[in-house]
mmCIF file of C-alpha atoms in Angstrom:
data_model
loop_
_atom_site.group_PDB
_atom_site.id
_atom_site.type_symbol
_atom_site.label_atom_id
_atom_site.label_comp_id
_atom_site.label_asym_id
_atom_site.label_seq_id
_atom_site.Cartn_x
_atom_site.Cartn_y
_atom_site.Cartn_z
ATOM 1 C CA MET A 1 0.000 0.000 0.000
ATOM 2 C CA GLU A 2 1.202 3.526 -0.816
ATOM 3 C CA VAL A 3 2.469 5.618 2.095
ATOM 4 C CA LEU A 4 2.015 9.392 2.113
ATOM 5 C CA LYS A 5 4.055 11.470 4.567
ATOM 6 C CA ILE A 6 2.428 14.713 5.719
ATOM 7 C CA ALA A 7 3.583 17.607 7.884
ATOM 8 C CA THR A 8 1.188 20.029 9.524
ATOM 9 C CA ALA A 9 2.033 23.639 10.279
ATOM 10 C CA GLY A 10 0.227 26.638 11.635
ATOM 11 C CA SER A 11 0.243 29.223 14.356
ATOM 12 C CA VAL A 12 -0.705 28.543 17.960
ATOM 13 C CA ASP A 13 -4.308 27.363 18.338
ATOM 14 C CA ASP A 14 -4.987 27.204 14.613
ATOM 15 C CA GLY A 15 -6.288 23.662 15.083
ATOM 16 C CA LYS A 16 -3.542 21.359 13.794
ATOM 17 C CA SER A 17 -4.032 18.697 16.452
ATOM 18 C CA THR A 18 -7.829 18.984 16.171
ATOM 19 C CA LEU A 19 -7.631 18.474 12.391
ATOM 20 C CA ILE A 20 -5.502 15.359 12.800
ATOM 21 C CA GLY A 21 -7.758 14.035 15.556
ATOM 22 C CA ARG A 22 -10.797 14.598 13.330
ATOM 23 C CA LEU A 23 -9.080 12.720 10.469
ATOM 24 C CA LEU A 24 -8.384 9.814 12.830
ATOM 25 C CA TYR A 25 -11.992 9.852 14.044
ATOM 26 C CA ASP A 26 -13.574 10.080 10.598
ATOM 27 C CA THR A 27 -11.385 7.256 9.248
ATOM 28 C CA LYS A 28 -12.188 5.131 12.332
ATOM 29 C CA SER A 29 -8.515 5.032 13.264
ATOM 30 C CA LEU A 30 -8.991 5.846 16.973
ATOM 31 C CA THR A 31 -8.962 2.887 19.314
ATOM 32 C CA THR A 32 -11.955 2.422 21.610
ATOM 33 C CA ASP A 33 -10.000 3.289 24.763
ATOM 34 C CA LYS A 34 -8.556 6.421 23.133
ATOM 35 C CA LEU A 35 -11.999 7.587 22.055
ATOM 36 C CA GLU A 36 -13.395 6.919 25.539
ATOM 37 C CA ALA A 37 -10.535 8.925 27.061
ATOM 38 C CA ILE A 38 -11.278 11.849 24.714
ATOM 39 C CA GLU A 39 -14.985 11.728 25.598
ATOM 40 C CA LYS A 40 -14.229 11.619 29.331
ATOM 41 C CA SER A 41 -11.697 14.459 29.203
ATOM 42 C CA SER A 42 -13.985 16.629 27.063
ATOM 43 C CA LYS A 43 -16.830 16.207 29.581
ATOM 44 C CA GLN A 44 -14.526 16.998 32.517
ATOM 45 C CA LYS A 45 -13.529 20.249 30.825
ATOM 46 C CA GLY A 46 -17.162 21.161 30.288
ATOM 47 C CA TYR A 47 -17.005 20.983 26.480
ATOM 48 C CA ASP A 48 -20.165 20.228 24.524
ATOM 49 C CA TYR A 49 -17.996 18.703 21.800
ATOM 50 C CA LEU A 50 -15.199 16.131 21.529
ATOM 51 C CA ASP A 51 -11.736 17.682 21.913
ATOM 52 C CA PHE A 52 -9.917 15.764 19.174
ATOM 53 C CA SER A 53 -6.618 17.547 19.882
ATOM 54 C CA LEU A 54 -6.241 15.101 22.781
ATOM 55 C CA ALA A 55 -5.664 12.373 20.203
ATOM 56 C CA THR A 56 -2.244 13.798 19.325
ATOM 57 C CA ASP A 57 -0.933 16.019 22.147
ATOM 58 C CA GLY A 58 1.031 13.437 24.104
ATOM 59 C CA LEU A 59 3.206 15.467 26.471
ATOM 60 C CA VAL A 60 1.767 16.563 29.840
ATOM 61 C CA ALA A 61 2.698 20.180 29.085
ATOM 62 C CA GLU A 62 0.887 19.926 25.740
ATOM 63 C CA ARG A 63 -2.327 18.693 27.313
ATOM 64 C CA GLU A 64 -2.185 21.264 30.103
ATOM 65 C CA GLN A 65 -1.525 24.240 27.830
ATOM 66 C CA GLY A 66 -3.483 23.031 24.802
ATOM 67 C CA ILE A 67 -0.485 23.511 22.508
ATOM 68 C CA THR A 68 1.899 21.314 20.533
ATOM 69 C CA ILE A 69 5.542 21.371 21.656
ATOM 70 C CA ASP A 70 7.225 18.268 20.271
ATOM 71 C CA VAL A 71 6.865 16.623 16.860
ATOM 72 C CA ALA A 72 4.333 13.798 17.116
ATOM 73 C CA HIS A 73 4.057 11.182 14.367
ATOM 74 C CA ILE A 74 0.576 9.800 13.829
ATOM 75 C CA TYR A 75 -0.243 6.779 11.686
ATOM 76 C CA PHE A 76 -3.539 5.894 10.045
ATOM 77 C CA SER A 77 -4.825 4.170 6.929
ATOM 78 C CA THR A 78 -7.712 4.178 4.498
ATOM 79 C CA ALA A 79 -8.594 1.628 1.849
ATOM 80 C CA LYS A 80 -6.364 3.508 -0.620
ATOM 81 C CA LYS A 81 -3.334 4.687 1.357
ATOM 82 C CA SER A 82 -1.392 4.655 4.579
ATOM 83 C CA TYR A 83 -0.511 8.001 6.123
ATOM 84 C CA ILE A 84 2.178 9.282 8.455
ATOM 85 C CA ILE A 85 1.462 12.761 9.815
ATOM 86 C CA ALA A 86 4.099 14.850 11.576
ATOM 87 C CA ASP A 87 2.166 17.146 13.911
ATOM 88 C CA THR A 88 4.664 19.984 14.290
ATOM 89 C CA PRO A 89 4.473 22.867 16.783
ATOM 90 C CA GLY A 90 3.417 26.375 15.777
ATOM 91 C CA HIS A 91 5.415 28.475 18.241
ATOM 92 C CA VAL A 92 8.327 30.565 16.940
ATOM 93 C CA GLU A 93 10.664 28.984 19.504
ATOM 94 C CA TYR A 94 9.974 25.528 18.046
ATOM 95 C CA THR A 95 10.800 26.421 14.441
ATOM 96 C CA ARG A 96 13.556 23.789 14.464
ATOM 97 C CA ASN A 97 10.949 21.130 15.280
ATOM 98 C CA MET A 98 8.970 22.074 12.193
ATOM 99 C CA VAL A 99 12.094 21.760 10.037
ATOM 100 C CA THR A 100 12.623 18.284 11.462
ATOM 101 C CA GLY A 101 9.014 17.231 10.858
ATOM 102 C CA ALA A 102 8.784 18.601 7.321
ATOM 103 C CA SER A 103 12.188 17.403 6.123
ATOM 104 C CA THR A 104 10.909 13.964 5.073
ATOM 105 C CA SER A 105 7.336 14.934 4.165
ATOM 106 C CA GLN A 106 5.807 14.817 0.708
ATOM 107 C CA VAL A 107 2.853 17.035 1.604
ATOM 108 C CA SER A 108 2.446 19.956 3.973
ATOM 109 C CA ILE A 109 -0.836 21.184 5.440
ATOM 110 C CA ILE A 110 -0.616 24.826 6.535
ATOM 111 C CA LEU A 111 -3.523 25.822 8.750
ATOM 112 C CA ILE A 112 -4.836 29.368 8.931
ATOM 113 C CA ASP A 113 -7.371 30.608 11.464
ATOM 114 C CA ALA A 114 -10.165 32.141 9.382
ATOM 115 C CA ARG A 115 -10.601 34.868 12.010
ATOM 116 C CA LYS A 116 -6.940 35.930 11.857
ATOM 117 C CA GLY A 117 -5.981 35.339 8.226
ATOM 118 C CA VAL A 118 -2.388 35.261 6.980
ATOM 119 C CA ILE A 119 -0.044 36.182 9.849
ATOM 120 C CA GLU A 120 3.695 36.160 10.547
ATOM 121 C CA GLN A 121 3.788 32.451 11.384
ATOM 122 C CA THR A 122 2.085 31.684 8.068
ATOM 123 C CA TYR A 123 5.005 33.358 6.297
ATOM 124 C CA ARG A 124 7.500 31.412 8.399
ATOM 125 C CA HIS A 125 5.885 28.043 7.784
ATOM 126 C CA PHE A 126 5.510 28.611 4.062
ATOM 127 C CA PHE A 127 9.135 29.775 3.893
ATOM 128 C CA ILE A 128 10.325 26.571 5.544
ATOM 129 C CA ASN A 129 8.278 24.500 3.112
ATOM 130 C CA ASN A 130 9.947 26.397 0.262
ATOM 131 C CA LEU A 131 13.374 25.860 1.829
ATOM 132 C CA LEU A 132 12.734 22.120 2.164
ATOM 133 C CA ARG A 133 11.256 21.913 -1.345
ATOM 134 C CA VAL A 134 7.954 20.317 -0.284
ATOM 135 C CA LYS A 135 6.081 20.033 -3.568
ATOM 136 C CA GLU A 136 2.481 19.707 -2.349
ATOM 137 C CA VAL A 137 1.035 22.323 0.009
ATOM 138 C CA ILE A 138 -2.557 22.346 1.254
ATOM 139 C CA VAL A 139 -3.680 25.638 2.772
ATOM 140 C CA ALA A 140 -6.464 24.630 5.169
ATOM 141 C CA ILE A 141 -8.439 27.702 6.172
ATOM 142 C CA ASN A 142 -9.798 26.486 9.498
ATOM 143 C CA LYS A 143 -12.552 27.593 11.911
ATOM 144 C CA MET A 144 -14.892 28.590 9.102
ATOM 145 C CA ASP A 145 -17.735 27.880 11.560
ATOM 146 C CA LEU A 146 -16.580 30.917 13.569
ATOM 147 C CA VAL A 147 -16.913 33.273 10.573
ATOM 148 C CA ASP A 148 -20.351 31.986 9.524
ATOM 149 C CA TYR A 149 -18.813 29.931 6.704
ATOM 150 C CA SER A 150 -18.175 33.162 4.806
ATOM 151 C CA GLU A 151 -17.043 32.802 1.203
ATOM 152 C CA GLU A 152 -15.806 36.392 1.336
ATOM 153 C CA VAL A 153 -13.453 35.590 4.242
ATOM 154 C CA TYR A 154 -12.162 32.510 2.397
ATOM 155 C CA ASN A 155 -11.512 34.474 -0.812
ATOM 156 C CA LYS A 156 -9.697 37.230 1.102
ATOM 157 C CA ILE A 157 -7.344 34.751 2.813
ATOM 158 C CA LYS A 158 -6.776 32.878 -0.433
ATOM 159 C CA ALA A 159 -5.844 36.130 -2.216
ATOM 160 C CA ASP A 160 -3.456 37.095 0.602
ATOM 161 C CA PHE A 161 -1.760 33.706 0.442
ATOM 162 C CA GLU A 162 -1.472 33.932 -3.342
ATOM 163 C CA THR A 163 0.419 37.206 -2.833
ATOM 164 C CA LEU A 164 2.745 35.339 -0.481
ATOM 165 C CA ASN A 165 3.085 32.441 -2.916
ATOM 166 C CA ALA A 166 4.213 34.846 -5.629
ATOM 167 C CA LYS A 167 7.298 35.646 -3.515
ATOM 168 C CA SER A 168 8.425 32.015 -3.433
ATOM 169 C CA SER A 169 11.454 30.994 -5.478
ATOM 170 C CA PHE A 170 10.226 27.385 -5.597
ATOM 171 C CA LYS A 171 7.883 27.446 -8.573
ATOM 172 C CA GLU A 172 7.369 23.662 -8.778
ATOM 173 C CA GLN A 173 5.154 23.799 -5.706
ATOM 174 C CA ASN A 174 1.444 22.992 -6.009
ATOM 175 C CA VAL A 175 -0.718 25.020 -3.612
ATOM 176 C CA SER A 176 -4.351 24.030 -2.936
ATOM 177 C CA TYR A 177 -6.903 25.848 -0.780
ATOM 178 C CA ILE A 178 -9.608 24.146 1.312
ATOM 179 C CA PRO A 179 -12.001 25.879 3.748
ATOM 180 C CA ILE A 180 -12.598 23.610 6.752
ATOM 181 C CA SER A 181 -13.971 23.326 10.245
ATOM 182 C CA ALA A 182 -11.804 20.776 12.036
ATOM 183 C CA LEU A 183 -14.069 20.926 15.084
ATOM 184 C CA THR A 184 -17.278 19.992 13.241
ATOM 185 C CA GLY A 185 -15.577 17.949 10.507
ATOM 186 C CA GLY A 186 -16.639 20.190 7.629
ATOM 187 C CA ASN A 187 -14.515 19.496 4.518
ATOM 188 C CA VAL A 188 -12.121 17.331 6.540
ATOM 189 C CA ALA A 189 -13.237 13.883 5.405
ATOM 190 C CA GLN A 190 -16.687 14.792 4.099
ATOM 191 C CA ARG A 191 -17.921 17.817 2.158
ATOM 192 C CA ALA A 192 -19.496 20.537 4.265
ATOM 193 C CA ALA A 193 -23.141 21.319 3.498
ATOM 194 C CA GLU A 194 -22.617 24.696 5.179
ATOM 195 C CA MET A 195 -20.262 25.784 2.382
ATOM 196 C CA PRO A 196 -22.149 25.112 -0.872
ATOM 197 C CA TRP A 197 -20.092 27.816 -2.569
ATOM 198 C CA TYR A 198 -16.987 25.592 -2.308
ATOM 199 C CA ASP A 199 -16.974 22.944 -5.041
ATOM 200 C CA GLY A 200 -13.539 21.462 -4.357
ATOM 201 C CA GLN A 201 -12.435 18.345 -2.485
ATOM 202 C CA SER A 202 -12.263 17.708 1.241
ATOM 203 C CA VAL A 203 -8.833 17.365 2.850
ATOM 204 C CA LEU A 204 -9.009 13.573 2.875
ATOM 205 C CA GLU A 205 -10.273 13.410 -0.709
ATOM 206 C CA HIS A 206 -7.382 15.607 -1.809
ATOM 207 C CA LEU A 207 -4.858 13.454 0.052
ATOM 208 C CA GLU A 208 -6.343 10.267 -1.394
ATOM 209 C CA GLY A 209 -5.848 11.640 -4.927
ATOM 210 C CA LEU A 210 -2.180 12.567 -4.523
ATOM 211 C CA GLU A 211 0.499 10.308 -5.978
ATOM 212 C CA PRO A 212 3.229 9.800 -3.362
ATOM 213 C CA ALA A 213 6.527 10.929 -4.859
ATOM 214 C CA ASP A 214 9.917 9.999 -3.450
ATOM 215 C CA VAL A 215 11.047 12.813 -1.136
ATOM 216 C CA TYR A 216 14.556 12.415 -2.515
ATOM 217 C CA GLU A 217 13.588 12.135 -6.166
ATOM 218 C CA ALA A 218 16.268 13.600 -8.460
ATOM 219 C CA GLU A 219 17.826 13.077 -11.870
ATOM 220 C CA GLN A 220 21.139 11.847 -10.464
ATOM 221 C CA ALA A 221 21.578 8.481 -8.735
ATOM 222 C CA ARG A 222 23.420 8.642 -5.400
ATOM 223 C CA PHE A 223 24.395 5.507 -3.481
ATOM 224 C CA PRO A 224 26.163 6.190 -0.153
ATOM 225 C CA VAL A 225 27.830 2.992 1.027
ATOM 226 C CA GLN A 226 26.603 1.988 4.487
ATOM 227 C CA THR A 227 28.664 -1.161 4.851
ATOM 228 C CA VAL A 228 30.797 -3.629 2.912
ATOM 229 C CA ILE A 229 29.493 -7.213 3.000
ATOM 230 C CA ARG A 230 32.129 -9.958 3.082
ATOM 231 C CA PRO A 231 30.546 -13.211 4.380
ATOM 232 C CA LYS A 232 33.713 -15.313 3.923
ATOM 233 C CA THR A 233 31.646 -18.474 4.127
ATOM 234 C CA GLN A 234 32.367 -21.523 2.017
ATOM 235 C CA GLN A 235 29.466 -20.694 -0.316
ATOM 236 C CA TYR A 236 30.243 -16.964 -0.608
ATOM 237 C CA HIS A 237 33.981 -16.983 -0.046
ATOM 238 C CA ASP A 238 34.711 -14.389 -2.734
ATOM 239 C CA PHE A 239 31.564 -12.283 -2.306
ATOM 240 C CA ARG A 240 32.105 -8.547 -1.937
ATOM 241 C CA GLY A 241 28.958 -6.435 -1.887
ATOM 242 C CA TYR A 242 28.267 -2.800 -1.032
ATOM 243 C CA ALA A 243 25.075 -2.159 0.897
ATOM 244 C CA GLY A 244 23.105 1.040 1.326
ATOM 245 C CA LYS A 245 20.028 2.975 0.267
ATOM 246 C CA LEU A 246 19.709 4.311 -3.271
ATOM 247 C CA TYR A 247 18.629 7.943 -3.680
ATOM 248 C CA GLY A 248 17.743 10.083 -6.674
ATOM 249 C CA SER A 249 17.136 7.731 -9.580
ATOM 250 C CA ALA A 250 17.515 4.108 -10.623
ATOM 251 C CA LEU A 251 20.664 2.022 -11.082
ATOM 252 C CA LYS A 252 20.890 -0.920 -13.506
ATOM 253 C CA VAL A 253 23.208 -3.834 -14.068
ATOM 254 C CA GLY A 254 25.809 -2.711 -16.611
ATOM 255 C CA ASP A 255 25.778 0.961 -15.563
ATOM 256 C CA ALA A 256 29.204 2.581 -15.639
ATOM 257 C CA VAL A 257 29.827 3.941 -12.158
ATOM 258 C CA THR A 258 32.467 5.907 -10.291
ATOM 259 C CA VAL A 259 33.414 5.413 -6.656
ATOM 260 C CA LEU A 260 33.998 8.617 -4.706
ATOM 261 C CA PRO A 261 36.317 10.011 -3.456
ATOM 262 C CA SER A 262 38.841 7.704 -5.153
ATOM 263 C CA LEU A 263 37.317 8.360 -8.631
ATOM 264 C CA THR A 264 37.820 4.662 -9.420
ATOM 265 C CA GLU A 265 35.608 3.490 -12.281
ATOM 266 C CA SER A 266 33.782 0.197 -12.679
ATOM 267 C CA LYS A 267 30.465 -1.298 -13.780
ATOM 268 C CA ILE A 268 27.598 -2.797 -11.801
ATOM 269 C CA SER A 269 27.621 -6.569 -12.203
ATOM 270 C CA LYS A 270 24.793 -7.563 -9.852
ATOM 271 C CA ILE A 271 22.048 -5.957 -7.755
ATOM 272 C CA HIS A 272 20.686 -7.813 -4.719
ATOM 273 C CA PHE A 273 17.445 -7.231 -2.840
ATOM 274 C CA PHE A 274 18.079 -9.424 0.206
ATOM 275 C CA ASP A 275 18.225 -12.935 -1.292
ATOM 276 C CA LYS A 276 17.022 -12.057 -4.810
ATOM 277 C CA GLU A 277 18.753 -10.527 -7.830
ATOM 278 C CA PHE A 278 17.303 -7.871 -10.116
ATOM 279 C CA ASN A 279 18.510 -6.034 -13.191
ATOM 280 C CA GLU A 280 17.375 -2.644 -11.935
ATOM 281 C CA ALA A 281 16.910 -0.939 -8.578
ATOM 282 C CA PRO A 282 14.517 2.013 -8.266
ATOM 283 C CA ALA A 283 15.268 5.029 -6.078
ATOM 284 C CA GLY A 284 14.453 4.442 -2.435
ATOM 285 C CA SER A 285 15.608 0.814 -2.522
ATOM 286 C CA SER A 286 17.842 -0.647 0.170
ATOM 287 C CA ILE A 287 20.121 -2.865 -1.876
ATOM 288 C CA THR A 288 23.511 -4.515 -2.157
ATOM 289 C CA ILE A 289 25.461 -4.096 -5.375
ATOM 290 C CA GLU A 290 28.468 -5.901 -6.782
ATOM 291 C CA LEU A 291 31.013 -4.320 -9.114
ATOM 292 C CA GLU A 292 32.939 -5.910 -11.952
ATOM 293 C CA ASN A 293 36.296 -4.805 -10.542
ATOM 294 C CA ASP A 294 37.657 -5.838 -7.148
ATOM 295 C CA ILE A 295 38.341 -2.286 -5.989
ATOM 296 C CA ASN A 296 38.662 -0.638 -2.591
ATOM 297 C CA VAL A 297 35.280 0.657 -1.384
ATOM 298 C CA THR A 298 34.536 1.478 2.268
ATOM 299 C CA ARG A 299 31.720 2.921 4.387
ATOM 300 C CA GLY A 300 31.417 6.639 3.679
ATOM 301 C CA ASP A 301 32.239 6.251 -0.016
ATOM 302 C CA MET A 302 29.604 7.013 -2.631
ATOM 303 C CA ILE A 303 28.839 5.196 -5.875
ATOM 304 C CA VAL A 304 27.421 7.323 -8.699
ATOM 305 C CA LYS A 305 26.938 7.020 -12.434
ATOM 306 C CA SER A 306 30.127 8.054 -14.205
ATOM 307 C CA ALA A 307 28.226 10.590 -16.332
ATOM 308 C CA GLU A 308 26.615 12.193 -13.238
ATOM 309 C CA LEU A 309 29.488 13.204 -10.984
ATOM 310 C CA PRO A 310 28.646 15.566 -8.107
ATOM 311 C CA LYS A 311 30.832 18.457 -6.972
ATOM 312 C CA ILE A 312 33.888 17.572 -4.897
ATOM 313 C CA GLU A 313 35.095 20.468 -2.712
ATOM 314 C CA LYS A 314 36.490 21.310 0.736
ATOM 315 C CA GLU A 315 34.463 24.487 1.209
ATOM 316 C CA ILE A 316 30.686 24.782 0.954
ATOM 317 C CA ASN A 317 28.176 27.627 1.033
ATOM 318 C CA THR A 318 25.090 26.630 2.961
ATOM 319 C CA THR A 319 21.779 27.679 4.469
ATOM 320 C CA ILE A 320 21.537 26.524 8.073
ATOM 321 C CA CYS A 321 18.664 26.255 10.514
ATOM 322 C CA TRP A 322 20.292 26.578 13.924
ATOM 323 C CA MET A 323 18.970 24.295 16.688
ATOM 324 C CA ASP A 324 21.390 24.812 19.580
ATOM 325 C CA SER A 325 21.102 27.224 22.510
ATOM 326 C CA LYS A 326 24.812 27.954 22.007
ATOM 327 C CA LYS A 327 25.089 30.437 19.147
ATOM 328 C CA LEU A 328 26.758 29.601 15.842
ATOM 329 C CA VAL A 329 29.814 31.816 15.352
ATOM 330 C CA ALA A 330 32.789 31.849 12.996
ATOM 331 C CA GLY A 331 35.763 29.735 14.011
ATOM 332 C CA THR A 332 33.768 27.083 15.848
ATOM 333 C CA LYS A 333 34.457 23.453 14.944
ATOM 334 C CA TYR A 334 31.788 20.818 14.454
ATOM 335 C CA LEU A 335 31.432 17.381 12.983
ATOM 336 C CA ILE A 336 29.487 17.398 9.747
ATOM 337 C CA GLN A 337 27.390 14.326 8.935
ATOM 338 C CA HIS A 338 26.800 14.183 5.195
ATOM 339 C CA ASN A 339 25.168 10.908 4.157
ATOM 340 C CA THR A 340 27.402 8.204 5.667
ATOM 341 C CA ASN A 341 30.400 10.539 5.767
ATOM 342 C CA ARG A 342 31.354 12.211 9.060
ATOM 343 C CA ILE A 343 34.242 14.684 9.010
ATOM 344 C CA LEU A 344 35.549 17.685 10.933
ATOM 345 C CA ALA A 345 34.307 21.110 9.825
ATOM 346 C CA LYS A 346 34.956 24.712 10.840
ATOM 347 C CA VAL A 347 32.556 27.616 10.469
ATOM 348 C CA ASP A 348 34.346 30.058 8.196
ATOM 349 C CA ARG A 349 31.800 32.867 8.153
ATOM 350 C CA VAL A 350 28.224 33.629 9.126
ATOM 351 C CA LYS A 351 27.040 35.839 6.285
ATOM 352 C CA ASN A 352 23.503 36.814 7.240
ATOM 353 C CA VAL A 353 20.208 35.901 8.836
ATOM 354 C CA VAL A 354 17.371 35.138 6.443
ATOM 355 C CA ALA A 355 14.025 36.762 7.237
ATOM 356 C CA THR A 356 11.340 34.094 7.018
ATOM 357 C CA ASP A 357 8.741 36.703 6.069
ATOM 358 C CA TYR A 358 10.388 37.071 2.646
ATOM 359 C CA SER A 359 11.607 40.580 3.466
ATOM 360 C CA GLY A 360 15.192 39.617 2.598
ATOM 361 C CA THR A 361 18.335 39.149 4.670
ATOM 362 C CA LYS A 362 20.229 41.176 7.234
ATOM 363 C CA GLU A 363 23.949 41.024 7.903
ATOM 364 C CA ALA A 364 24.920 39.015 10.962
ATOM 365 C CA ASP A 365 27.990 37.380 12.445
ATOM 366 C CA GLN A 366 26.132 34.709 14.416
ATOM 367 C CA LEU A 367 23.015 32.550 14.414
ATOM 368 C CA ALA A 368 20.841 32.112 17.499
ATOM 369 C CA ILE A 369 18.565 29.149 18.147
ATOM 370 C CA ASN A 370 15.771 28.783 15.533
ATOM 371 C CA GLU A 371 17.364 31.346 13.209
ATOM 372 C CA ILE A 372 18.057 30.516 9.574
ATOM 373 C CA GLY A 373 21.083 32.014 7.830
ATOM 374 C CA GLU A 374 23.697 31.669 5.127
ATOM 375 C CA VAL A 375 26.981 30.216 6.361
ATOM 376 C CA SER A 376 30.235 29.208 4.663
ATOM 377 C CA ILE A 377 31.983 26.129 6.057
ATOM 378 C CA LYS A 378 35.492 24.741 5.569
ATOM 379 C CA LEU A 379 36.022 20.983 5.732
ATOM 380 C CA SER A 380 38.984 18.870 6.797
ATOM 381 C CA LYS A 381 38.607 16.888 3.566
ATOM 382 C CA ALA A 382 36.533 17.199 0.434
ATOM 383 C CA ILE A 383 32.971 15.904 0.278
ATOM 384 C CA TYR A 384 31.007 14.984 -2.833
ATOM 385 C CA PHE A 385 27.752 16.891 -2.917
ATOM 386 C CA ASP A 386 24.969 18.417 -4.987
ATOM 387 C CA ALA A 387 22.990 21.566 -4.364
ATOM 388 C CA TYR A 388 19.976 20.764 -2.178
ATOM 389 C CA ASN A 389 17.659 22.298 -4.788
ATOM 390 C CA SER A 390 18.631 19.632 -7.308
ATOM 391 C CA ASN A 391 19.300 16.632 -5.058
ATOM 392 C CA LYS A 392 17.898 16.611 -1.510
ATOM 393 C CA SER A 393 19.653 13.480 -0.304
ATOM 394 C CA ASN A 394 23.107 14.666 -1.336
ATOM 395 C CA GLY A 395 22.598 18.331 -0.515
ATOM 396 C CA ALA A 396 21.631 18.128 3.162
ATOM 397 C CA PHE A 397 23.712 17.582 6.298
ATOM 398 C CA ILE A 398 23.693 18.031 10.051
ATOM 399 C CA LEU A 399 26.234 19.708 12.315
ATOM 400 C CA ILE A 400 27.172 17.827 15.489
ATOM 401 C CA ASP A 401 28.662 19.489 18.570
ATOM 402 C CA THR A 402 31.983 17.759 19.235
ATOM 403 C CA ASN A 403 31.673 18.236 23.012
ATOM 404 C CA THR A 404 28.077 17.196 23.636
ATOM 405 C CA ASN A 405 27.458 15.046 20.550
ATOM 406 C CA THR A 406 24.107 16.806 20.032
ATOM 407 C CA THR A 407 22.688 17.839 16.682
ATOM 408 C CA ALA A 408 23.376 21.582 16.660
ATOM 409 C CA GLY A 409 22.012 22.483 13.237
ATOM 410 C CA VAL A 410 20.710 21.200 9.921
ATOM 411 C CA GLY A 411 22.107 22.553 6.674
ATOM 412 C CA PHE A 412 21.278 22.744 2.997
ATOM 413 C CA ILE A 413 24.057 23.210 0.449
ATOM 414 C CA ASN A 414 23.505 26.131 -1.931
#
């Protein structure tokens, strides 16, 4: 069954958790005990409705404050698809959590409170979706029941968002608009009779019609080697295979390939999926490949088609979302994890901070937590990379604090 990965985004109290809870309820994905707990809690709070946000807010602080803090992953299925939803927080101080949740998503749902319209957080969330190159965006204009299901309000918000969309540099993005009431279920799974002026699909209908595309789809095949397989058993005494996950595009038996960083050339002789052999491996496959030549390949190397070599450099210009309470400043050393490669890196220069409201950049010499900025980095040895815009898997990395071993930032190579 197809799996669609979704990230939600929106400002505080825009109804992200309620929307997800309603989707779970309408698709009969809530367990009996969970539904009973929601009914009991809603009655205790004096609500005359079911508080579906309780289906997703798992932390004590989330339930007490009625907000989302951490990224929660929710799973449900219909007859057509399986879904994984990353319920990401709306607060400014949790911007890094949204980056984490949206980084592997194929679809993003941006919620807007119909009473408030497009606000600063809307700009920020749309900017991050642009940065992460999420191709499908659903703008769910929520709480239409609180504005008397007004078509005029919907059209005004849609026009404002279209103005915002015009500022985006990512033109391959598809933006759809759906007026909903997550609380009552209008246009969530079923069409809302209260909005006869809207002739489009409900949220679930729209999701059911989307074709899940590989998050890391690209023209160039990239195969980072995770491990070298040498059984040395009597049956497979001479076997030497290279295992990993294939990104970008397909590889076939007979393809001329180059091993990086050695630049050694060979051809693919066999492709293994566990205990079976195939002539071709599609992108997203976890495979083991054999090469015609008995050459030196180790973990951290990358196998690519010889006609599709990436860049190989020791200095990179990047856009970084900073996640650490300790500020990012020039001269600081970190470990950079790029695919299976982990090497020492030094921050050469913090160039600027990017305004997530599309107003441009401002000069800066440091990045604080949750800020996004352009940074140049020097590496202890060359890496083989692509620009993130053309190849997500080979254009992204994380920075690791050498003292605490925590993930300090996530970067995208320009």
